[in-house]
Short mmCIF file of N, CA and C in Angstrom, two decimals:
data_model
loop_
_atom_site.label_atom_id
_atom_site.label_comp_id
_atom_site.label_asym_id
_atom_site.label_seq_id
_atom_site.Cartn_x
_atom_site.Cartn_y
_atom_site.Cartn_z
N THR A 1047 -21.58 17.95 139.42
CA THR A 1047 -21.44 19.35 139.04
C THR A 1047 -21.21 20.19 140.28
N CYS A 1048 -20.59 21.32 140.09
CA CYS A 1048 -20.26 22.21 141.21
C CYS A 1048 -21.28 23.34 141.28
N SER A 1049 -21.61 23.76 142.48
CA SER A 1049 -22.54 24.87 142.64
C SER A 1049 -21.88 26.19 142.24
N GLU A 1050 -20.60 26.33 142.53
CA GLU A 1050 -19.91 27.58 142.21
C GLU A 1050 -18.41 27.34 142.18
N ILE A 1051 -17.75 27.97 141.22
CA ILE A 1051 -16.29 27.94 141.14
C ILE A 1051 -15.83 29.39 141.07
N THR A 1052 -14.93 29.76 141.97
CA THR A 1052 -14.38 31.11 141.99
C THR A 1052 -12.93 31.04 141.52
N LEU A 1053 -12.64 31.82 140.48
CA LEU A 1053 -11.29 31.88 139.93
C LEU A 1053 -10.75 33.28 140.18
N ARG A 1054 -9.54 33.33 140.71
CA ARG A 1054 -8.89 34.63 140.94
C ARG A 1054 -7.47 34.57 140.42
N GLN A 1055 -7.09 35.56 139.64
CA GLN A 1055 -5.72 35.65 139.13
C GLN A 1055 -5.11 36.95 139.67
N GLU A 1056 -3.88 36.82 140.14
CA GLU A 1056 -3.17 37.96 140.72
C GLU A 1056 -1.78 38.02 140.13
N VAL A 1057 -1.32 39.20 139.79
CA VAL A 1057 0.05 39.37 139.33
C VAL A 1057 0.86 39.90 140.49
N LEU A 1058 1.90 39.17 140.86
CA LEU A 1058 2.76 39.53 141.98
C LEU A 1058 4.06 40.11 141.46
N LYS A 1059 4.69 40.96 142.25
CA LYS A 1059 5.97 41.62 141.96
C LYS A 1059 5.79 42.76 140.96
N ASP A 1060 6.82 43.56 140.82
CA ASP A 1060 6.84 44.68 139.89
C ASP A 1060 7.92 44.44 138.85
N GLY A 1061 7.88 45.23 137.79
CA GLY A 1061 8.92 45.17 136.78
C GLY A 1061 8.63 44.16 135.68
N PHE A 1062 9.68 43.75 134.99
CA PHE A 1062 9.54 42.85 133.85
C PHE A 1062 9.34 41.39 134.27
N HIS A 1063 9.75 41.02 135.47
CA HIS A 1063 9.71 39.63 135.93
C HIS A 1063 8.70 39.50 137.05
N ARG A 1064 7.61 38.81 136.77
CA ARG A 1064 6.51 38.74 137.72
C ARG A 1064 6.06 37.29 137.91
N ASP A 1065 5.15 37.09 138.84
CA ASP A 1065 4.53 35.79 139.06
C ASP A 1065 3.03 35.93 138.89
N LEU A 1066 2.43 35.01 138.17
CA LEU A 1066 0.99 34.95 138.02
C LEU A 1066 0.48 33.91 139.01
N LEU A 1067 -0.30 34.35 139.98
CA LEU A 1067 -0.87 33.47 140.99
C LEU A 1067 -2.31 33.18 140.59
N ILE A 1068 -2.65 31.90 140.49
CA ILE A 1068 -3.98 31.47 140.09
C ILE A 1068 -4.60 30.73 141.27
N LYS A 1069 -5.75 31.21 141.73
CA LYS A 1069 -6.45 30.59 142.85
C LYS A 1069 -7.83 30.14 142.40
N VAL A 1070 -8.19 28.91 142.76
CA VAL A 1070 -9.50 28.36 142.40
C VAL A 1070 -10.15 27.85 143.67
N LYS A 1071 -11.39 28.29 143.91
CA LYS A 1071 -12.15 27.84 145.08
C LYS A 1071 -13.43 27.17 144.58
N PHE A 1072 -13.66 25.97 145.07
CA PHE A 1072 -14.84 25.20 144.66
C PHE A 1072 -15.95 25.37 145.68
N GLY A 1073 -17.17 25.36 145.17
CA GLY A 1073 -18.35 25.43 146.03
C GLY A 1073 -18.64 24.06 146.62
N GLU A 1074 -19.90 23.81 146.90
CA GLU A 1074 -20.30 22.61 147.64
C GLU A 1074 -20.62 21.42 146.75
N GLY A 1075 -20.10 21.30 145.56
CA GLY A 1075 -20.48 20.21 144.67
C GLY A 1075 -19.56 19.00 144.70
N ILE A 1076 -18.32 19.17 145.13
CA ILE A 1076 -17.36 18.07 145.14
C ILE A 1076 -17.03 17.75 146.59
N GLU A 1077 -17.24 16.50 146.97
CA GLU A 1077 -17.11 16.13 148.38
C GLU A 1077 -15.67 15.99 148.86
N ASP A 1078 -14.87 15.18 148.19
CA ASP A 1078 -13.53 14.86 148.69
C ASP A 1078 -12.48 15.39 147.72
N LEU A 1079 -12.12 16.66 147.87
CA LEU A 1079 -11.16 17.28 146.96
C LEU A 1079 -9.74 16.73 147.13
N GLN A 1080 -9.47 16.03 148.23
CA GLN A 1080 -8.14 15.44 148.42
C GLN A 1080 -7.88 14.35 147.38
N ARG A 1081 -8.90 13.83 146.75
CA ARG A 1081 -8.77 12.80 145.71
C ARG A 1081 -8.73 13.40 144.31
N CYS A 1082 -8.62 14.71 144.23
CA CYS A 1082 -8.71 15.39 142.94
C CYS A 1082 -7.39 16.04 142.54
N ARG A 1083 -7.21 16.18 141.24
CA ARG A 1083 -6.09 16.94 140.66
C ARG A 1083 -6.69 17.99 139.74
N LEU A 1084 -6.18 19.18 139.83
CA LEU A 1084 -6.66 20.28 139.00
C LEU A 1084 -5.56 20.70 138.04
N LEU A 1085 -5.85 20.61 136.76
CA LEU A 1085 -4.92 21.03 135.71
C LEU A 1085 -5.44 22.33 135.13
N ILE A 1086 -4.57 23.32 135.06
CA ILE A 1086 -4.92 24.63 134.53
C ILE A 1086 -4.22 24.82 133.19
N LYS A 1087 -5.01 25.18 132.18
CA LYS A 1087 -4.45 25.52 130.88
C LYS A 1087 -4.51 27.03 130.76
N GLN A 1088 -3.35 27.66 130.97
CA GLN A 1088 -3.28 29.12 130.99
C GLN A 1088 -2.82 29.64 129.63
N TYR A 1089 -3.53 30.62 129.13
CA TYR A 1089 -3.17 31.26 127.86
C TYR A 1089 -2.31 32.48 128.17
N ILE A 1090 -1.15 32.54 127.55
CA ILE A 1090 -0.20 33.63 127.78
C ILE A 1090 -0.29 34.57 126.58
N PRO A 1091 -0.70 35.83 126.79
CA PRO A 1091 -0.85 36.77 125.67
C PRO A 1091 0.51 37.17 125.09
N THR A 1092 0.46 37.81 123.95
CA THR A 1092 1.70 38.17 123.24
C THR A 1092 2.57 39.15 124.01
N GLY A 1093 2.00 39.90 124.93
CA GLY A 1093 2.77 40.85 125.72
C GLY A 1093 3.59 40.22 126.82
N LEU A 1094 3.40 38.92 127.07
CA LEU A 1094 4.12 38.19 128.11
C LEU A 1094 4.75 36.94 127.52
N PHE A 1095 5.66 36.35 128.26
CA PHE A 1095 6.16 35.03 127.90
C PHE A 1095 6.51 34.26 129.16
N VAL A 1096 6.50 32.95 129.03
CA VAL A 1096 6.95 32.05 130.08
C VAL A 1096 8.19 31.35 129.55
N ASP A 1097 9.22 31.33 130.34
CA ASP A 1097 10.49 30.73 129.94
C ASP A 1097 10.45 29.22 130.20
N PRO A 1098 10.48 28.39 129.15
CA PRO A 1098 10.40 26.94 129.34
C PRO A 1098 11.58 26.37 130.14
N TYR A 1099 12.74 27.00 130.06
CA TYR A 1099 13.90 26.54 130.83
C TYR A 1099 13.71 26.83 132.32
N GLU A 1100 13.10 27.96 132.61
CA GLU A 1100 12.79 28.29 134.00
C GLU A 1100 11.76 27.31 134.57
N LEU A 1101 10.74 26.95 133.75
CA LEU A 1101 9.75 25.96 134.19
C LEU A 1101 10.40 24.62 134.48
N ALA A 1102 11.32 24.20 133.62
CA ALA A 1102 12.01 22.92 133.84
C ALA A 1102 12.80 22.96 135.15
N SER A 1103 13.44 24.06 135.43
CA SER A 1103 14.20 24.20 136.67
C SER A 1103 13.27 24.16 137.88
N LEU A 1104 12.12 24.81 137.79
CA LEU A 1104 11.15 24.81 138.90
C LEU A 1104 10.56 23.41 139.11
N ARG A 1105 10.35 22.67 138.02
CA ARG A 1105 9.87 21.28 138.14
C ARG A 1105 10.90 20.41 138.85
N GLU A 1106 12.16 20.56 138.48
CA GLU A 1106 13.23 19.77 139.10
C GLU A 1106 13.32 20.03 140.60
N ARG A 1107 13.06 21.25 141.02
CA ARG A 1107 13.11 21.60 142.44
C ARG A 1107 11.76 21.40 143.14
N ASN A 1108 10.78 20.84 142.42
CA ASN A 1108 9.45 20.56 142.95
C ASN A 1108 8.74 21.83 143.44
N VAL A 1109 8.99 22.95 142.77
CA VAL A 1109 8.35 24.21 143.11
C VAL A 1109 6.99 24.31 142.43
N THR A 1110 6.92 23.90 141.18
CA THR A 1110 5.67 23.91 140.43
C THR A 1110 5.70 22.79 139.40
N GLU A 1111 4.53 22.31 139.03
CA GLU A 1111 4.40 21.31 137.98
C GLU A 1111 3.79 22.01 136.77
N ALA A 1112 4.63 22.49 135.88
CA ALA A 1112 4.14 23.22 134.72
C ALA A 1112 4.99 22.90 133.51
N MET A 1113 4.36 22.97 132.34
CA MET A 1113 5.10 22.77 131.09
C MET A 1113 4.43 23.54 129.96
N MET A 1114 5.24 23.93 129.01
CA MET A 1114 4.75 24.66 127.84
C MET A 1114 4.01 23.71 126.92
N VAL A 1115 2.92 24.17 126.35
CA VAL A 1115 2.20 23.42 125.32
C VAL A 1115 2.64 23.92 123.96
N SER A 1116 2.80 25.22 123.84
CA SER A 1116 3.20 25.84 122.58
C SER A 1116 4.65 25.51 122.27
N GLU A 1117 4.91 25.33 120.99
CA GLU A 1117 6.28 25.05 120.55
C GLU A 1117 6.73 26.13 119.57
N ASN A 1118 8.00 26.18 119.35
CA ASN A 1118 8.60 27.06 118.34
C ASN A 1118 8.22 28.53 118.55
N PHE A 1119 8.38 29.01 119.75
CA PHE A 1119 8.19 30.43 119.96
C PHE A 1119 9.49 31.02 120.48
N ASP A 1120 9.68 32.28 120.19
CA ASP A 1120 10.92 32.96 120.50
C ASP A 1120 10.73 33.79 121.76
N ILE A 1121 11.42 33.43 122.84
CA ILE A 1121 11.25 34.19 124.09
C ILE A 1121 11.90 35.58 124.00
N GLU A 1122 12.74 35.79 123.01
CA GLU A 1122 13.40 37.09 122.84
C GLU A 1122 12.61 38.04 121.95
N ALA A 1123 11.58 37.55 121.27
CA ALA A 1123 10.83 38.38 120.33
C ALA A 1123 10.01 39.44 121.07
N PRO A 1124 9.88 40.64 120.49
CA PRO A 1124 9.01 41.65 121.09
C PRO A 1124 7.54 41.24 120.91
N ASN A 1125 6.64 41.90 121.61
CA ASN A 1125 5.25 41.47 121.59
C ASN A 1125 4.63 41.51 120.20
N TYR A 1126 5.00 42.47 119.36
CA TYR A 1126 4.39 42.59 118.04
C TYR A 1126 4.89 41.53 117.06
N LEU A 1127 5.91 40.76 117.42
CA LEU A 1127 6.39 39.66 116.57
C LEU A 1127 6.16 38.29 117.21
N SER A 1128 5.44 38.25 118.32
CA SER A 1128 5.25 36.97 119.02
C SER A 1128 3.80 36.50 118.89
N LYS A 1129 3.58 35.26 119.32
CA LYS A 1129 2.26 34.65 119.29
C LYS A 1129 1.84 34.31 120.71
N GLU A 1130 0.52 34.18 120.90
CA GLU A 1130 0.01 33.71 122.18
C GLU A 1130 0.54 32.29 122.42
N SER A 1131 0.83 31.96 123.67
CA SER A 1131 1.30 30.62 124.00
C SER A 1131 0.41 30.02 125.08
N GLU A 1132 0.61 28.74 125.34
CA GLU A 1132 -0.19 28.03 126.33
C GLU A 1132 0.72 27.26 127.27
N VAL A 1133 0.32 27.24 128.55
CA VAL A 1133 1.07 26.52 129.58
C VAL A 1133 0.08 25.65 130.35
N LEU A 1134 0.49 24.43 130.64
CA LEU A 1134 -0.27 23.55 131.52
C LEU A 1134 0.40 23.55 132.88
N VAL A 1135 -0.39 23.74 133.93
CA VAL A 1135 0.17 23.74 135.27
C VAL A 1135 -0.80 23.02 136.21
N TYR A 1136 -0.25 22.10 137.00
CA TYR A 1136 -1.06 21.44 138.03
C TYR A 1136 -1.12 22.34 139.23
N ALA A 1137 -2.33 22.59 139.70
CA ALA A 1137 -2.52 23.39 140.90
C ALA A 1137 -2.39 22.48 142.12
N ARG A 1138 -1.91 23.05 143.19
CA ARG A 1138 -1.78 22.31 144.45
C ARG A 1138 -2.87 22.76 145.40
N GLN A 1139 -3.27 21.84 146.25
CA GLN A 1139 -4.28 22.21 147.23
C GLN A 1139 -3.71 23.23 148.20
N ASP A 1140 -4.52 24.20 148.53
CA ASP A 1140 -4.13 25.28 149.43
C ASP A 1140 -4.24 24.78 150.86
N SER A 1141 -3.15 24.84 151.60
CA SER A 1141 -3.14 24.34 152.98
C SER A 1141 -4.02 25.18 153.91
N GLN A 1142 -4.36 26.39 153.50
CA GLN A 1142 -5.16 27.30 154.33
C GLN A 1142 -6.65 27.26 153.99
N CYS A 1143 -7.02 26.52 152.92
CA CYS A 1143 -8.42 26.50 152.47
C CYS A 1143 -8.72 25.11 151.93
N ILE A 1144 -9.64 24.39 152.54
CA ILE A 1144 -9.90 23.00 152.19
C ILE A 1144 -10.51 22.84 150.79
N ASP A 1145 -11.22 23.86 150.31
CA ASP A 1145 -11.88 23.80 149.00
C ASP A 1145 -11.10 24.54 147.92
N CYS A 1146 -9.83 24.83 148.16
CA CYS A 1146 -9.07 25.70 147.26
C CYS A 1146 -7.84 25.01 146.68
N PHE A 1147 -7.51 25.43 145.47
CA PHE A 1147 -6.27 25.04 144.79
C PHE A 1147 -5.58 26.33 144.38
N GLN A 1148 -4.25 26.26 144.26
CA GLN A 1148 -3.52 27.41 143.74
C GLN A 1148 -2.29 26.97 142.96
N ALA A 1149 -1.89 27.82 142.05
CA ALA A 1149 -0.71 27.56 141.23
C ALA A 1149 -0.07 28.90 140.92
N PHE A 1150 1.22 28.86 140.62
CA PHE A 1150 1.86 30.10 140.19
C PHE A 1150 2.73 29.81 138.98
N LEU A 1151 2.82 30.83 138.14
CA LEU A 1151 3.66 30.78 136.95
C LEU A 1151 4.53 32.02 136.92
N PRO A 1152 5.83 31.86 136.73
CA PRO A 1152 6.66 33.04 136.51
C PRO A 1152 6.43 33.54 135.08
N VAL A 1153 6.07 34.80 134.97
CA VAL A 1153 5.83 35.41 133.65
C VAL A 1153 6.74 36.61 133.49
N HIS A 1154 7.05 36.92 132.25
CA HIS A 1154 7.96 38.02 131.95
C HIS A 1154 7.35 38.89 130.86
N TYR A 1155 7.50 40.21 131.03
CA TYR A 1155 6.99 41.12 130.01
C TYR A 1155 7.91 41.11 128.79
N ARG A 1156 7.29 41.21 127.64
CA ARG A 1156 8.05 41.37 126.39
C ARG A 1156 8.23 42.86 126.11
N TYR A 1157 9.22 43.17 125.29
CA TYR A 1157 9.40 44.54 124.85
C TYR A 1157 8.26 44.90 123.89
N HIS A 1158 7.80 46.15 123.98
CA HIS A 1158 6.74 46.66 123.12
C HIS A 1158 7.30 47.74 122.20
N ARG A 1159 6.50 48.16 121.24
CA ARG A 1159 6.91 49.27 120.37
C ARG A 1159 7.02 50.54 121.20
N PRO A 1160 7.92 51.42 120.82
CA PRO A 1160 8.04 52.70 121.54
C PRO A 1160 6.75 53.51 121.43
N HIS A 1161 6.44 54.25 122.49
CA HIS A 1161 5.25 55.11 122.52
C HIS A 1161 5.68 56.56 122.59
N SER A 1162 4.90 57.42 121.96
CA SER A 1162 5.21 58.84 122.03
C SER A 1162 4.48 59.51 123.20
N LYS A 1163 3.53 58.79 123.83
CA LYS A 1163 2.77 59.39 124.94
C LYS A 1163 3.38 59.00 126.27
N ASP A 1164 2.56 58.52 127.20
CA ASP A 1164 3.01 58.25 128.57
C ASP A 1164 3.85 56.98 128.72
N GLY A 1165 3.90 56.15 127.70
CA GLY A 1165 4.75 54.97 127.75
C GLY A 1165 4.15 53.76 128.44
N GLU A 1166 2.89 53.84 128.86
CA GLU A 1166 2.27 52.70 129.51
C GLU A 1166 1.61 51.79 128.49
N THR A 1167 1.73 50.50 128.72
CA THR A 1167 1.00 49.51 127.92
C THR A 1167 0.28 48.56 128.88
N PHE A 1168 -0.80 47.99 128.41
CA PHE A 1168 -1.57 47.07 129.22
C PHE A 1168 -1.62 45.71 128.54
N THR A 1169 -1.43 44.68 129.33
CA THR A 1169 -1.52 43.31 128.85
C THR A 1169 -2.61 42.62 129.63
N VAL A 1170 -3.57 42.03 128.91
CA VAL A 1170 -4.70 41.36 129.55
C VAL A 1170 -4.45 39.86 129.55
N VAL A 1171 -4.54 39.26 130.73
CA VAL A 1171 -4.41 37.82 130.88
C VAL A 1171 -5.82 37.26 130.98
N SER A 1172 -6.18 36.40 130.03
CA SER A 1172 -7.54 35.85 130.02
C SER A 1172 -7.67 34.70 131.03
N ASN A 1173 -8.91 34.33 131.31
CA ASN A 1173 -9.15 33.22 132.22
C ASN A 1173 -8.66 31.92 131.61
N PRO A 1174 -8.14 31.04 132.43
CA PRO A 1174 -7.65 29.75 131.92
C PRO A 1174 -8.79 28.73 131.79
N ASP A 1175 -8.49 27.62 131.14
CA ASP A 1175 -9.37 26.45 131.17
C ASP A 1175 -8.99 25.65 132.42
N LEU A 1176 -9.98 25.10 133.08
CA LEU A 1176 -9.76 24.27 134.26
C LEU A 1176 -10.19 22.85 133.94
N LEU A 1177 -9.31 21.90 134.20
CA LEU A 1177 -9.63 20.49 133.99
C LEU A 1177 -9.36 19.75 135.29
N MET A 1178 -10.38 19.08 135.80
CA MET A 1178 -10.24 18.41 137.09
C MET A 1178 -10.52 16.93 136.93
N TYR A 1179 -9.70 16.14 137.61
CA TYR A 1179 -9.86 14.69 137.64
C TYR A 1179 -9.96 14.27 139.10
N CYS A 1180 -11.02 13.53 139.42
CA CYS A 1180 -11.19 13.05 140.79
C CYS A 1180 -11.36 11.54 140.78
N ASP A 1181 -10.58 10.87 141.60
CA ASP A 1181 -10.71 9.43 141.77
C ASP A 1181 -11.61 9.21 142.97
N GLN A 1182 -12.84 8.82 142.71
CA GLN A 1182 -13.83 8.66 143.78
C GLN A 1182 -13.83 7.26 144.38
N GLY A 1183 -12.82 6.46 144.02
CA GLY A 1183 -12.75 5.10 144.55
C GLY A 1183 -13.69 4.17 143.80
N LYS A 1184 -13.55 2.88 144.00
CA LYS A 1184 -14.40 1.87 143.39
C LYS A 1184 -14.46 2.01 141.87
N GLY A 1185 -13.38 2.48 141.27
CA GLY A 1185 -13.32 2.58 139.82
C GLY A 1185 -14.10 3.77 139.25
N CYS A 1186 -14.68 4.60 140.09
CA CYS A 1186 -15.47 5.74 139.63
C CYS A 1186 -14.55 6.95 139.45
N LYS A 1187 -14.57 7.54 138.30
CA LYS A 1187 -13.77 8.73 138.01
C LYS A 1187 -14.69 9.88 137.67
N CYS A 1188 -14.35 11.04 138.14
CA CYS A 1188 -15.14 12.24 137.89
C CYS A 1188 -14.27 13.23 137.14
N PHE A 1189 -14.79 13.79 136.05
CA PHE A 1189 -14.06 14.81 135.28
C PHE A 1189 -14.87 16.10 135.26
N LEU A 1190 -14.18 17.20 135.38
CA LEU A 1190 -14.81 18.52 135.31
C LEU A 1190 -14.00 19.34 134.32
N ARG A 1191 -14.68 20.01 133.43
CA ARG A 1191 -13.98 20.89 132.50
C ARG A 1191 -14.70 22.22 132.45
N VAL A 1192 -13.96 23.27 132.75
CA VAL A 1192 -14.51 24.63 132.68
C VAL A 1192 -13.65 25.36 131.67
N GLU A 1193 -14.28 25.81 130.57
CA GLU A 1193 -13.54 26.50 129.53
C GLU A 1193 -13.76 27.99 129.63
N LYS A 1194 -12.80 28.73 129.12
CA LYS A 1194 -12.95 30.18 129.12
C LYS A 1194 -14.06 30.57 128.16
N GLU A 1195 -14.68 31.71 128.45
CA GLU A 1195 -15.79 32.18 127.62
C GLU A 1195 -15.30 32.86 126.38
#
């Protein structure tokens, strides 16, 4: 078990096309993180979408390891006609932090209903599920699962 896990999500860039940066820092519970893989299950709210074709292109160029879990969703649909989706992304170890992993997902805003007031809308991105697999050698495997509340 881990003493502490710190999760930080940051939205980078402005406008309709942004990047969601996910950073995970582990406390003193796991000894050799170089033997571990961290899989992030990110929930994408109806106000955003992830383009599966863009993910495929990023995988081919080895930029990110991510794939859509949700099927049959319309990337052109406005937020009020869309459903929440899910993306699986493998986080990579952060070269600047020995206990850290990070991943990024390109996300895009959906069109919303017109507003008569100031025109601002807010989209909340919830915490992802974290699934970790560690090969501790000698046939010993360690699994960690942290689910959103």
